[in-house]
Coordinates of C-alpha atoms and ligand atoms in Angstrom, one line a residue:
M1 CA -8.0 -15.4 2.8
S2 CA -6.5 -18.3 1.0
E3 CA -5.3 -21.4 1.3
I4 CA -3.4 -24.0 -1.3
T5 CA -4.9 -27.3 -2.0
E6 CA -4.4 -30.1 -4.9
K7 CA -6.6 -29.8 -7.9
Q8 CA -10.2 -30.3 -8.3
N9 CA -13.4 -29.6 -10.5
P10 CA -14.0 -26.2 -10.9
P11 CA -17.0 -25.2 -8.0
A12 CA -20.4 -23.9 -9.4
N13 CA -21.3 -20.6 -8.9
N14 CA -22.2 -18.7 -5.9
N15 CA -25.2 -16.0 -5.4
I16 CA -22.2 -12.5 -5.1
M17 CA -20.4 -13.5 -8.3
D18 CA -18.9 -15.8 -10.6
I19 CA -16.0 -17.7 -9.1
I20 CA -12.8 -16.8 -10.6
N21 CA -11.1 -19.8 -12.0
T22 CA -7.8 -18.6 -13.2
G23 CA -3.6 -18.8 -12.8
C24 CA -0.5 -16.8 -12.5
Y25 CA 0.8 -15.1 -15.7
V26 CA 4.5 -16.2 -17.2
A27 CA 5.1 -12.7 -19.8
G28 CA 1.1 -13.3 -20.8
N29 CA 0.9 -16.8 -20.9
K30 CA -1.6 -18.5 -18.4
I31 CA -0.1 -21.2 -15.9
E32 CA -1.8 -24.6 -15.8
S33 CA -0.6 -26.3 -12.6
E34 CA -1.7 -29.2 -9.9
K35 CA -1.4 -27.0 -7.1
I36 CA -4.4 -24.3 -6.6
L37 CA -4.6 -21.6 -4.5
E38 CA -8.3 -21.4 -3.2
V39 CA -9.3 -17.7 -2.2
R40 CA -12.1 -17.7 0.3
S41 CA -13.8 -14.4 1.4
P42 CA -13.3 -13.5 4.8
Y43 CA -16.5 -12.8 5.5
D44 CA -18.5 -16.0 5.0
N45 CA -15.9 -18.4 4.0
R46 CA -17.3 -18.9 0.2
L47 CA -15.4 -19.6 -2.1
V48 CA -14.4 -16.8 -4.1
G49 CA -12.0 -18.4 -6.8
T50 CA -9.1 -20.7 -7.9
V51 CA -5.7 -19.7 -8.6
A52 CA -2.7 -22.2 -10.7
L53 CA 0.4 -21.7 -8.7
A54 CA 3.8 -21.0 -10.3
N55 CA 6.9 -22.9 -9.2
A56 CA 10.8 -22.4 -9.6
T57 CA 10.8 -23.1 -13.4
H58 CA 8.1 -20.5 -13.7
A59 CA 10.3 -17.7 -12.2
E60 CA 12.9 -18.8 -14.4
Q61 CA 11.0 -18.5 -17.3
A62 CA 9.4 -15.0 -16.2
I63 CA 13.2 -14.0 -15.6
E64 CA 14.3 -14.8 -19.1
T65 CA 11.3 -13.4 -21.0
A66 CA 11.7 -10.3 -19.1
L67 CA 15.4 -10.1 -20.1
K68 CA 14.9 -11.2 -23.5
G69 CA 12.8 -8.3 -23.9
G70 CA 10.6 -7.4 -27.0
Q71 CA 9.4 -4.4 -28.6
K72 CA 10.6 -1.2 -27.1
L73 CA 8.4 1.4 -26.1
T74 CA 8.2 5.2 -26.6
R75 CA 7.5 7.3 -24.8
Y76 CA 4.2 7.9 -26.6
D77 CA 3.4 4.1 -26.5
R78 CA 3.9 3.7 -22.7
F79 CA 1.8 6.8 -22.5
S80 CA -1.3 5.2 -24.5
I81 CA -1.0 1.8 -22.7
L82 CA -1.2 3.5 -19.2
D83 CA -3.9 5.8 -20.7
K84 CA -6.2 2.8 -22.3
A85 CA -5.7 1.1 -19.1
R86 CA -7.7 3.9 -17.1
Q87 CA -10.1 3.8 -19.4
L88 CA -10.6 -0.1 -19.4
L89 CA -10.7 0.2 -15.4
I90 CA -13.4 2.4 -16.1
E91 CA -15.3 0.3 -17.7
R92 CA -14.3 -2.6 -15.2
R93 CA -14.6 -0.7 -12.1
D94 CA -17.8 -2.5 -10.6
E95 CA -15.8 -6.3 -11.7
F96 CA -12.5 -4.9 -9.8
A97 CA -14.4 -3.6 -6.9
K98 CA -16.4 -6.8 -6.2
I99 CA -13.4 -9.0 -6.3
I100 CA -11.4 -6.7 -4.3
S101 CA -14.5 -6.7 -1.6
A102 CA -14.6 -10.5 -2.1
E103 CA -11.4 -11.8 -1.7
S104 CA -10.7 -9.4 1.1
G105 CA -13.4 -8.7 3.3
L106 CA -13.3 -4.7 2.4
A107 CA -16.3 -3.0 2.4
I108 CA -17.7 -2.3 -1.3
R109 CA -17.4 1.2 -1.0
E110 CA -13.9 1.0 -0.2
A111 CA -13.1 -1.0 -3.0
I112 CA -14.9 1.0 -5.1
Y113 CA -13.1 4.0 -3.6
E114 CA -9.6 2.1 -4.2
T115 CA -10.5 1.9 -7.6
G116 CA -10.5 5.6 -8.1
R117 CA -7.2 5.9 -7.1
V118 CA -5.7 3.4 -9.3
H119 CA -7.4 5.4 -12.0
D120 CA -5.6 8.3 -10.7
V121 CA -2.3 6.4 -10.4
L122 CA -2.7 5.2 -14.2
M123 CA -3.8 8.5 -15.3
F124 CA -0.6 10.8 -13.5
A125 CA 2.1 7.8 -14.9
A126 CA 0.6 8.4 -18.3
M127 CA 1.4 11.8 -17.6
E128 CA 4.8 11.6 -16.5
S129 CA 5.5 8.8 -19.0
L130 CA 5.3 12.1 -21.5
K131 CA 7.4 14.3 -19.8
D132 CA 11.2 14.8 -20.5
D133 CA 13.4 13.8 -17.4
G134 CA 16.5 15.4 -18.2
Q135 CA 18.5 18.1 -16.8
I136 CA 21.2 20.4 -18.7
F137 CA 24.5 21.6 -16.7
S138 CA 26.9 24.3 -17.6
C139 CA 30.1 23.8 -16.4
D140 CA 31.5 27.2 -17.2
I141 CA 30.4 28.3 -13.7
S142 CA 33.3 28.1 -11.8
P143 CA 37.0 29.4 -11.7
Q144 CA 37.6 25.5 -12.4
G145 CA 35.0 25.4 -15.3
K146 CA 35.2 25.2 -18.9
A147 CA 32.6 25.6 -22.0
R148 CA 31.1 22.2 -21.8
K149 CA 27.4 21.1 -20.6
I150 CA 26.7 18.0 -18.8
F151 CA 23.1 16.3 -19.9
T152 CA 21.5 13.5 -17.8
T153 CA 19.2 10.6 -19.1
R154 CA 17.5 8.1 -17.0
E155 CA 17.5 4.8 -18.5
S156 CA 15.1 1.9 -17.6
L157 CA 16.4 -1.3 -15.9
S158 CA 16.3 -4.4 -16.9
L159 CA 14.0 -6.2 -14.5
A160 CA 12.1 -5.2 -11.5
L161 CA 10.9 -7.8 -8.8
C162 CA 7.7 -6.3 -6.9
I163 CA 6.2 -7.6 -3.9
T164 CA 2.7 -6.3 -2.5
P165 CA 0.5 -6.7 0.5
F166 CA -2.8 -7.6 1.0
N167 CA -4.8 -4.7 2.3
H168 CA -4.9 -2.4 -0.9
P169 CA -5.0 -5.1 -3.5
L170 CA -5.1 -3.2 -6.2
N171 CA -4.0 0.2 -5.4
Q172 CA -0.2 -1.8 -4.0
V173 CA 0.2 -3.2 -7.6
A174 CA -0.6 -0.3 -9.3
H175 CA 1.6 1.9 -7.3
K176 CA 4.4 -0.4 -8.3
I177 CA 3.4 -1.7 -11.9
A178 CA 2.2 1.5 -13.2
P179 CA 5.8 3.9 -12.8
A180 CA 7.4 0.9 -13.9
I181 CA 5.5 0.8 -17.4
A182 CA 5.7 4.5 -17.8
V183 CA 9.6 4.6 -17.8
G184 CA 10.0 1.1 -19.5
T185 CA 11.2 -1.1 -17.0
P186 CA 9.9 -5.0 -17.3
V187 CA 8.4 -6.4 -13.8
I188 CA 7.8 -9.7 -12.1
L189 CA 4.7 -8.6 -9.7
K190 CA 4.8 -11.2 -6.6
P191 CA 1.3 -9.9 -5.0
S192 CA -0.3 -11.3 -1.8
E193 CA -1.6 -14.4 -1.9
K194 CA -4.1 -13.1 0.6
T195 CA -5.4 -11.0 -2.3
P196 CA -4.3 -12.9 -5.9
L197 CA -7.6 -12.5 -7.7
T198 CA -7.4 -8.5 -8.1
A199 CA -3.7 -9.0 -8.6
I200 CA -4.4 -11.2 -11.6
K201 CA -7.2 -9.3 -13.1
F202 CA -5.2 -6.4 -13.3
T203 CA -2.7 -8.1 -15.4
E204 CA -5.0 -9.1 -17.6
L205 CA -6.1 -5.5 -17.8
L206 CA -2.9 -4.4 -18.7
Y207 CA -2.3 -7.1 -21.4
D208 CA -5.6 -5.9 -22.9
A209 CA -4.3 -2.0 -22.9
G210 CA -1.6 -3.5 -25.1
L211 CA 1.4 -4.1 -22.8
P212 CA 4.0 -6.3 -24.5
H213 CA 3.9 -9.4 -22.2
Y214 CA 7.6 -9.4 -21.6
M215 CA 6.7 -6.5 -19.7
L216 CA 5.1 -8.2 -16.9
S217 CA 5.2 -11.5 -15.1
T218 CA 2.6 -12.3 -11.9
L219 CA 3.6 -15.4 -9.8
L220 CA 2.2 -16.8 -6.8
G221 CA 3.8 -19.8 -5.4
P222 CA 6.0 -21.1 -2.4
T223 CA 7.9 -18.4 -1.0
N224 CA 11.3 -20.7 -1.3
E225 CA 10.7 -21.3 -5.1
I226 CA 9.0 -18.1 -5.9
A227 CA 9.4 -14.8 -3.8
E228 CA 13.0 -15.8 -2.0
P229 CA 15.1 -17.0 -5.0
L230 CA 13.9 -14.0 -7.3
V231 CA 14.9 -11.5 -4.3
K232 CA 18.2 -12.7 -4.3
D233 CA 18.6 -13.2 -8.1
P234 CA 21.4 -11.1 -9.3
R235 CA 19.7 -10.8 -12.5
V236 CA 16.6 -8.4 -10.9
E237 CA 18.0 -4.6 -10.8
I238 CA 15.5 -3.6 -7.9
V239 CA 13.2 -5.4 -5.3
S240 CA 10.4 -2.7 -4.6
F241 CA 8.6 -4.4 -1.3
T242 CA 5.2 -2.8 0.0
G243 CA 4.8 -5.0 3.2
S244 CA 5.5 -5.8 6.8
V245 CA 8.2 -4.9 8.7
A246 CA 9.3 -8.7 9.5
V247 CA 9.0 -9.6 5.9
G248 CA 10.9 -5.9 5.2
K249 CA 14.0 -6.7 6.9
R250 CA 14.3 -10.3 6.1
I251 CA 14.3 -9.3 2.4
S252 CA 16.8 -6.7 3.5
S253 CA 19.2 -9.6 4.8
V254 CA 19.7 -11.7 2.0
V255 CA 18.6 -9.1 -1.1
G256 CA 22.4 -9.1 -1.8
Y257 CA 24.0 -6.1 -4.3
K258 CA 20.9 -4.4 -6.1
K259 CA 18.3 -1.3 -5.2
V260 CA 15.8 -2.0 -2.7
I261 CA 12.4 0.1 -1.7
L262 CA 10.9 -0.8 1.2
E263 CA 7.6 0.5 2.4
L264 CA 6.8 -1.1 5.7
G265 CA 4.6 -1.3 8.7
G266 CA 3.5 2.0 10.4
N267 CA 2.0 3.2 14.1
D268 CA 0.6 6.8 12.8
P269 CA -0.9 9.1 15.5
I270 CA -3.1 12.0 15.4
I271 CA -2.3 14.4 17.7
I272 CA -5.4 16.9 18.6
L273 CA -3.7 20.3 20.2
E274 CA -5.9 22.3 22.9
D275 CA -7.0 24.9 20.1
A276 CA -8.5 22.2 17.6
D277 CA -11.4 22.2 15.6
M278 CA -13.7 20.0 17.4
D279 CA -15.8 18.6 14.8
M280 CA -13.0 18.4 12.4
A281 CA -10.8 16.4 15.1
V282 CA -13.6 14.2 15.7
H283 CA -14.1 13.5 12.0
L284 CA -10.6 13.1 10.8
A285 CA -9.6 10.9 13.5
A286 CA -12.8 8.3 12.4
E287 CA -11.8 8.2 9.3
G288 CA -8.5 7.7 9.5
S289 CA -8.9 5.1 12.2
Y290 CA -11.6 3.1 10.5
R291 CA -11.1 3.5 6.9
N292 CA -10.4 0.5 5.0
S293 CA -11.3 -1.3 8.3
G294 CA -8.2 0.2 9.8
Q295 CA -5.9 -1.5 7.4
R296 CA -4.0 1.3 6.3
C297 CA 0.0 1.8 6.7
T298 CA -1.1 5.1 7.6
A299 CA -4.1 4.3 9.3
V300 CA -4.7 6.3 12.2
K301 CA -3.5 3.8 15.3
R302 CA -3.2 6.2 18.2
I303 CA -5.2 9.2 19.3
L304 CA -3.2 11.8 21.1
V305 CA -5.5 14.5 22.9
H306 CA -4.1 17.2 24.8
E307 CA -5.7 16.2 28.3
K308 CA -8.0 19.4 28.6
I309 CA -10.3 18.5 26.3
I310 CA -10.1 14.9 26.2
E311 CA -13.2 14.3 27.9
A312 CA -15.3 16.6 25.4
F313 CA -13.3 14.9 22.6
T314 CA -13.8 10.8 23.3
A315 CA -18.0 11.6 24.3
K316 CA -17.9 13.0 20.8
F317 CA -15.7 10.1 19.4
V318 CA -17.7 7.5 20.8
Q319 CA -21.0 9.2 19.2
K320 CA -19.4 9.5 16.0
S321 CA -17.7 6.1 15.8
K322 CA -21.9 4.5 16.1
S323 CA -21.9 5.4 12.6
Y324 CA -19.2 3.6 10.9
I325 CA -21.5 0.3 10.4
C326 CA -19.7 -2.8 10.5
G327 CA -21.0 -6.2 8.9
D328 CA -21.4 -7.8 5.6
P329 CA -18.7 -6.4 2.9
S330 CA -21.2 -6.5 0.0
D331 CA -23.7 -4.6 1.2
A332 CA -23.5 -1.0 -0.1
A333 CA -24.7 0.4 3.6
T334 CA -21.9 -1.6 5.3
V335 CA -19.0 1.1 6.1
V336 CA -16.4 -1.5 7.7
G337 CA -15.9 -4.3 6.7
T338 CA -13.8 -7.6 7.4
V339 CA -9.8 -7.8 8.3
I340 CA -8.1 -10.1 5.9
D341 CA -8.5 -12.9 8.0
E342 CA -9.7 -14.5 11.4
A343 CA -6.2 -14.6 13.0
S344 CA -6.0 -11.1 12.3
A345 CA -8.9 -10.5 14.2
I346 CA -8.4 -12.7 17.0
Y347 CA -4.7 -11.0 17.6
L348 CA -6.9 -7.7 17.3
E349 CA -9.2 -9.1 20.2
T350 CA -6.3 -10.2 22.3
V351 CA -4.4 -6.9 22.1
V352 CA -7.7 -4.7 23.3
N353 CA -7.9 -7.4 26.2
K354 CA -4.4 -6.7 27.1
A355 CA -4.5 -3.3 27.0
V356 CA -8.0 -3.7 29.2
E357 CA -5.8 -6.0 32.0
Q358 CA -3.3 -2.8 31.8
G359 CA -6.3 -0.9 33.4
A360 CA -8.1 0.4 29.4
K361 CA -11.4 1.1 29.1
I362 CA -13.5 -0.5 26.3
L363 CA -15.9 2.6 25.6
L364 CA -17.4 0.9 22.6
G365 CA -17.4 -2.3 20.7
G366 CA -15.0 -5.0 21.3
K367 CA -16.7 -7.3 20.1
R368 CA -15.4 -10.0 17.4
T369 CA -17.4 -12.4 14.8
G370 CA -14.9 -14.4 12.8
A371 CA -12.7 -12.0 10.9
L372 CA -15.2 -9.4 12.2
M373 CA -14.2 -6.9 14.2
E374 CA -16.3 -3.9 15.1
P375 CA -14.6 -0.7 15.2
T376 CA -13.7 -0.4 18.9
V377 CA -13.0 2.7 20.9
I378 CA -10.6 2.6 23.7
G379 CA -9.9 5.0 26.8
N380 CA -7.2 5.4 29.3
V381 CA -4.7 3.6 27.5
P382 CA -1.4 2.5 28.8
R383 CA 1.5 4.4 27.0
N384 CA 3.3 1.2 27.0
A385 CA 0.3 -1.1 25.9
D386 CA 1.0 -3.4 22.6
M387 CA -1.9 -1.7 21.2
V388 CA -0.2 2.1 20.9
M389 CA 3.8 0.5 20.5
K390 CA 3.5 -2.2 18.3
E391 CA 1.0 -1.8 14.7
S392 CA -2.9 -3.2 15.0
F393 CA -4.0 -3.4 11.8
G394 CA -7.8 -3.0 12.5
P395 CA -10.6 -1.0 13.4
L396 CA -9.4 0.1 16.6
A397 CA -9.0 3.5 18.0
P398 CA -6.9 3.9 21.4
I399 CA -6.8 7.5 23.4
L400 CA -4.0 8.6 24.9
G401 CA -3.5 11.8 26.5
F402 CA -0.5 14.4 26.7
K403 CA -0.2 17.5 28.8
D404 CA 1.8 19.9 26.3
I405 CA 3.5 19.8 22.8
D406 CA 7.0 18.4 24.5
D407 CA 4.8 15.4 25.7
A408 CA 2.8 14.7 22.6
I409 CA 6.4 14.9 20.5
A410 CA 7.9 12.6 22.6
L411 CA 5.0 10.2 22.9
S412 CA 4.4 10.5 18.9
N413 CA 8.3 9.7 18.4
S414 CA 8.3 6.7 21.1
T415 CA 7.7 3.9 18.6
V416 CA 10.1 1.9 16.4
Y417 CA 7.9 3.3 13.5
G418 CA 8.2 6.5 11.3
L419 CA 5.6 6.8 8.7
S420 CA 3.4 9.3 9.0
S421 CA 1.0 11.9 11.4
G422 CA -1.7 14.2 11.2
I423 CA -2.2 17.2 13.5
I424 CA -5.6 19.0 14.2
T425 CA -4.8 22.8 15.4
N426 CA -5.3 26.1 14.5
N427 CA -2.2 27.1 15.6
M428 CA 0.5 28.0 12.7
Q429 CA 3.4 27.9 15.2
H430 CA 2.2 24.7 17.2
A431 CA 2.3 22.9 12.9
I432 CA 5.4 24.5 12.6
R433 CA 6.8 22.5 15.9
F434 CA 5.3 19.3 14.4
I435 CA 6.6 19.4 11.2
K436 CA 10.2 20.1 11.9
E437 CA 10.0 17.7 15.3
L438 CA 8.0 14.2 15.0
K439 CA 10.4 11.3 12.9
V440 CA 8.4 10.5 10.1
G441 CA 7.8 10.8 6.5
T442 CA 4.9 13.0 6.7
V443 CA 3.2 15.6 8.7
N444 CA -0.4 16.2 7.3
I445 CA -1.8 19.6 9.2
N446 CA -5.2 19.3 9.9
E447 CA -6.0 16.2 7.8
V448 CA -5.5 12.3 8.6
P449 CA -1.9 10.8 8.4
G450 CA -3.1 9.1 5.0
Y451 CA -3.7 12.0 2.8
R452 CA -2.0 12.0 -0.3
I453 CA -2.4 12.3 -3.7
E454 CA -0.9 9.3 -6.0
S455 CA 2.0 11.4 -7.4
S456 CA 3.5 13.2 -4.8
P457 CA 6.7 12.0 -2.2
F458 CA 5.7 9.1 -0.1
G459 CA 7.1 6.8 2.8
G460 CA 8.9 6.5 6.0
I461 CA 11.8 6.3 8.2
K462 CA 12.8 4.1 11.0
D463 CA 11.6 0.9 10.9
S464 CA 8.5 2.4 8.4
G465 CA 11.0 2.4 5.6
L466 CA 14.5 3.5 4.4
G467 CA 13.2 7.1 3.7
V468 CA 13.3 6.0 0.0
K469 CA 9.9 7.4 -1.4
E470 CA 7.3 6.3 -3.7
G471 CA 4.3 7.5 -5.3
V472 CA 3.7 7.7 -8.8
I473 CA 6.9 10.6 -10.0
E474 CA 9.5 9.3 -7.1
A475 CA 8.7 5.5 -7.9
M476 CA 9.8 5.8 -11.6
K477 CA 12.6 7.5 -10.4
C478 CA 13.4 4.2 -8.4
F479 CA 13.0 2.0 -11.6
T480 CA 15.7 4.0 -13.9
F481 CA 19.1 4.9 -13.5
V482 CA 20.8 8.0 -14.3
K483 CA 23.3 8.3 -17.3
T484 CA 25.0 11.4 -17.8
F485 CA 26.6 12.6 -21.0
S486 CA 28.9 15.8 -21.8
M487 CA 29.8 17.4 -24.8
P488 CA 31.9 20.3 -25.5
W489 CA 29.7 23.3 -25.8
Ligands
NAP1 P1 3.3 -9.2 4.8 O1 2.9 -10.4 5.3 O2 4.9 -8.7 5.2 O3 3.7 -9.8 3.2 C1 3.6 -8.9 1.9 C2 4.3 -9.7 0.7 O4 5.6 -10.3 1.5 C3 3.7 -10.6 0.1 O5 3.0 -10.7 -0.9 C4 4.0 -11.9 0.8 O6 3.1 -13.3 0.1 C5 5.5 -11.4 0.7 N1 6.5 -12.5 1.9 C6 6.4 -13.5 2.5 N2 7.2 -13.8 3.0 C7 8.3 -13.0 2.5 C8 9.7 -13.5 1.9 N3 10.5 -14.2 2.8 N4 10.5 -12.7 1.2 C9 9.6 -11.9 0.1 N5 8.4 -11.7 0.6 C10 7.8 -12.4 1.0 O7 2.6 -8.1 4.9 P2 1.2 -7.9 4.3 O8 0.3 -8.8 6.0 O9 0.5 -8.5 3.5 O10 0.8 -6.6 4.6 C11 0.5 -5.7 5.7 C12 1.6 -4.8 6.2 O11 2.2 -3.8 4.7 C13 1.3 -3.7 7.6 O12 2.3 -3.9 7.9 C14 1.3 -2.6 6.6 O13 1.5 -1.4 7.1 C15 2.4 -3.0 5.4 N6 2.2 -1.6 4.6 C16 3.2 -1.0 4.2 C17 2.6 0.2 3.3 C18 3.3 1.4 3.1 O14 3.6 2.1 2.0 N7 4.6 1.6 4.2 C19 1.3 0.1 2.5 C20 0.7 -0.9 2.6 C21 1.0 -1.4 3.6 P3 2.5 -14.6 0.8 O15 1.2 -13.4 0.7 O16 2.9 -15.4 0.0 O17 2.7 -14.1 2.3

């Protein structure tokens, strides 16, 4: 959570961690500026850090330095930088976890988990950077053919703009920058203003790992001076954006003639069939709903349960939900921290109240204190409630019944989103129907919608994205273009 103020003396330390007074980076140079972003804890509003913000001149310098370039990185150089970054992250894990938790309000255990994911991102990017990415096509394979071969090679792009959201402050940033480094494409990063400190610390870690400075600038500042002009700038060859549908659509309307990746919101269902293993269903529905304070694009946002088992499921699910203790994010016993700010928590409270007016029933939770929203189970939720038609980014667990598989598929496909899904069943034929008929980017059988490894393809369709996948391997492809050459052979 953050707000912009004029410069003032750095405040005194607090008892959680030292206040971080830092600034944006233009190619390794830390910016000094009169415009300061204050970053406060969503939990208790204490000052966590300050960031000196960039302006339009800094954005221009970042473009020019990236395009001027510098030491050209071999595959081995890229591997070494990414692997060194991985090692440094292990050493700095606790520091990163504290910063993530302090500025985002995520429980410290979630923040530690996130550093583990980023370890994997760096490891896979390092591994992939060593692999050859070319193909060979023999041309004498048809009556029209002749004795030639066509070869492909991937070349890095001249400049990528990567824009990231608040909800996984480190992992979202790593998923953009690590694949770009793996293929040698320079990046200007525009992280979320709500969680800037983690992104800046990660920038410093990459410089410490030996990343040449022209390869990365990290800028925060007014949208009309930084994000929007960079999105439109013809010298930027690719815009890779993760965030809300509204901002994603705005970007697509102004981006012009360049590559664009849009990874947007979600409204993922977990669908529990009559034959499901009940304990597994309860466990996965709870994990999917509450982990990361419910602030994952792939969080479970609708629990769809077969009518014949909905009563038994709901009773067990309410019991299970009681174990998701919510409170002080820095406490190791806390499972669910705050959402990103009080305004977001108020929105969640409003959609719950609105659903109740439409006939829904709060079965557990429902209370809000500042930015802290209790894990909340809601039954009898109407199919047209905002809570299930729109994305509610928080620890809400709306339960809806369905009568058969046709009904479940229709209900699941009934929103504008198409990111991911989880199906709980022991029946292979049923599983196959969902895999074939759900209009989503991912179908996970007997897993949460969010299940993935960091190198597997990931991304949604419909309003959740353009169907261009990320994940380390696919993102590496995005940050390059394919050149073909042919020779008599
Ligand atoms: P957001 O409000 O869309 O912000 C995302 C980023 O866009 C921030 O860095 C923001 O900067 C920037 N931005 C704002 N206006 C812009 C503009 N006009 N042009 C260019 N950039 C602009 O999203 P959020 O609230 O941080 O993140 C939550 C959303 O992200 C949820 O909808 C979630 O589902 C989605 N998400 C999707 C995925 C996926 O892979 N599909 C993954 C994670 C999250 P400021 O901070 O300065 O406003």
